PDB file of C-alpha atoms in Angstrom:
ATOM      1  CA  MET L 265       0.000   0.000   0.000  1.00  0.00           C
ATOM      2  CA  ASN L 266       1.190   3.508  -0.813  1.00  0.00           C
ATOM      3  CA  LYS L 267       2.246   5.568   2.247  1.00  0.00           C
ATOM      4  CA  ASN L 268       0.294   8.524   0.862  1.00  0.00           C
ATOM      5  CA  ASP L 269      -2.893   6.453   1.127  1.00  0.00           C
ATOM      6  CA  ILE L 270      -2.380   5.633   4.819  1.00  0.00           C
ATOM      7  CA  ILE L 271      -3.848   8.446   6.905  1.00  0.00           C
ATOM      8  CA  ILE L 272      -2.327   8.718  10.381  1.00  0.00           C
ATOM      9  CA  CYS L 273      -4.119  11.864  11.531  1.00  0.00           C
ATOM     10  CA  ARG L 274      -7.657  12.055  10.193  1.00  0.00           C
ATOM     11  CA  CYS L 275      -8.399  15.431  11.765  1.00  0.00           C
ATOM     12  CA  GLU L 276      -5.517  17.155   9.948  1.00  0.00           C
ATOM     13  CA  ASP L 277      -5.319  14.758   6.963  1.00  0.00           C
ATOM     14  CA  VAL L 278      -1.696  13.728   7.627  1.00  0.00           C
ATOM     15  CA  SER L 279      -0.421  10.653   5.821  1.00  0.00           C
ATOM     16  CA  LEU L 280       2.223   8.143   6.808  1.00  0.00           C
ATOM     17  CA  GLN L 281       4.356   9.606   3.997  1.00  0.00           C
ATOM     18  CA  ASP L 282       4.067  13.080   5.567  1.00  0.00           C
ATOM     19  CA  ILE L 283       5.320  11.674   8.882  1.00  0.00           C
ATOM     20  CA  HIS L 284       8.215   9.810   7.232  1.00  0.00           C
ATOM     21  CA  ASP L 285       9.201  12.883   5.195  1.00  0.00           C
ATOM     22  CA  CYS L 286       9.463  14.991   8.355  1.00  0.00           C
ATOM     23  CA  LEU L 287      11.434  12.298  10.161  1.00  0.00           C
ATOM     24  CA  GLU L 288      13.883  12.130   7.246  1.00  0.00           C
ATOM     25  CA  GLU L 289      14.277  15.926   7.421  1.00  0.00           C
ATOM     26  CA  GLY L 290      15.366  15.630  11.074  1.00  0.00           C
ATOM     27  CA  TYR L 291      12.126  16.455  12.879  1.00  0.00           C
ATOM     28  CA  THR L 292      12.099  13.579  15.334  1.00  0.00           C
ATOM     29  CA  THR L 293       9.962  14.622  18.293  1.00  0.00           C
ATOM     30  CA  PHE L 294       6.227  14.650  18.761  1.00  0.00           C
ATOM     31  CA  GLU L 295       6.404  18.409  19.330  1.00  0.00           C
ATOM     32  CA  ASP L 296       8.288  18.873  16.029  1.00  0.00           C
ATOM     33  CA  LEU L 297       5.643  16.951  14.112  1.00  0.00           C
ATOM     34  CA  LYS L 298       2.860  18.732  15.962  1.00  0.00           C
ATOM     35  CA  ARG L 299       4.225  22.144  14.971  1.00  0.00           C
ATOM     36  CA  ILE L 300       4.892  21.193  11.343  1.00  0.00           C
ATOM     37  CA  LEU L 301       2.026  18.819  10.525  1.00  0.00           C
ATOM     38  CA  ARG L 302      -0.469  19.774  13.267  1.00  0.00           C
ATOM     39  CA  VAL L 303      -0.820  16.155  14.407  1.00  0.00           C
ATOM     40  CA  GLY L 304      -2.620  16.012  17.729  1.00  0.00           C
ATOM     41  CA  MET L 305      -4.172  19.448  17.241  1.00  0.00           C
ATOM     42  CA  GLY L 306      -7.434  18.469  15.563  1.00  0.00           C
ATOM     43  CA  ALA L 307     -10.824  17.739  17.062  1.00  0.00           C
ATOM     44  CA  CYS L 308      -9.672  14.516  18.763  1.00  0.00           C
ATOM     45  CA  GLN L 309      -6.640  16.257  20.351  1.00  0.00           C
ATOM     46  CA  GLY L 310      -4.376  13.311  19.474  1.00  0.00           C
ATOM     47  CA  ASN L 311      -6.569  10.619  20.985  1.00  0.00           C
ATOM     48  CA  THR L 312      -6.712   8.870  17.601  1.00  0.00           C
ATOM     49  CA  CYS L 313      -3.296   9.630  16.088  1.00  0.00           C
ATOM     50  CA  GLY L 314      -1.105  10.165  19.141  1.00  0.00           C
ATOM     51  CA  LEU L 315      -0.017   6.557  19.597  1.00  0.00           C
ATOM     52  CA  LEU L 316       0.381   6.067  15.842  1.00  0.00           C
ATOM     53  CA  VAL L 317       2.708   9.066  15.581  1.00  0.00           C
ATOM     54  CA  GLN L 318       4.585   7.933  18.681  1.00  0.00           C
ATOM     55  CA  ARG L 319       5.031   4.474  17.143  1.00  0.00           C
ATOM     56  CA  GLU L 320       6.426   5.875  13.892  1.00  0.00           C
ATOM     57  CA  ILE L 321       8.915   8.076  15.759  1.00  0.00           C
ATOM     58  CA  ALA L 322      10.002   5.108  17.888  1.00  0.00           C
ATOM     59  CA  LYS L 323      10.485   2.908  14.811  1.00  0.00           C
ATOM     60  CA  TYR L 324      12.512   5.600  13.074  1.00  0.00           C
ATOM     61  CA  LEU L 325      14.743   6.242  16.112  1.00  0.00           C
ATOM     62  CA  LYS L 326      14.918   2.512  16.955  1.00  0.00           C
ATOM     63  CA  ASN L 327      13.558   3.223  20.432  1.00  0.00           C
ATOM     64  CA  ARG L 328      10.796   1.710  22.477  1.00  0.00           C
ATOM     65  CA  ILE L 329       7.456   3.508  22.277  1.00  0.00           C
ATOM     66  CA  PRO L 330       7.478   4.640  25.960  1.00  0.00           C
ATOM     67  CA  GLU L 331      10.802   6.406  25.328  1.00  0.00           C
ATOM     68  CA  VAL L 332       9.152   8.790  22.848  1.00  0.00           C
ATOM     69  CA  LEU L 333       7.746  11.799  24.649  1.00  0.00           C
ATOM     70  CA  THR L 334       4.278  12.820  23.547  1.00  0.00           C
ATOM     71  CA  LYS L 335       2.273  15.973  23.790  1.00  0.00           C
ATOM     72  CA  THR L 336       2.519  18.130  26.872  1.00  0.00           C
ATOM     73  CA  PHE L 337      -0.243  19.919  28.697  1.00  0.00           C
ATOM     74  CA  SER L 338      -0.031  22.996  30.841  1.00  0.00           C
ATOM     75  CA  ARG L 339      -2.590  23.645  33.507  1.00  0.00           C
ATOM     76  CA  MET L 340      -3.797  27.051  34.497  1.00  0.00           C
ATOM     77  CA  ASN L 341      -4.810  27.529  38.106  1.00  0.00           C
TER      78      ASN L 341
END
């Protein structure tokens, strides 16, 4: 199957190819991909794509999935 046909983030219409292109360009953190591709910023707030993006970063870096930091939240008091 073509990587352009595999949609990782449905909210922002980001394909597996988009993710791999960014990784090849040196953007290797969840925050990098979030800023460039807007993954995790759609209506689901990363609940659908978050783990998929994390998995692709881990595979690329040859790390375990828990070693890849995901999105951060700040709380206002």
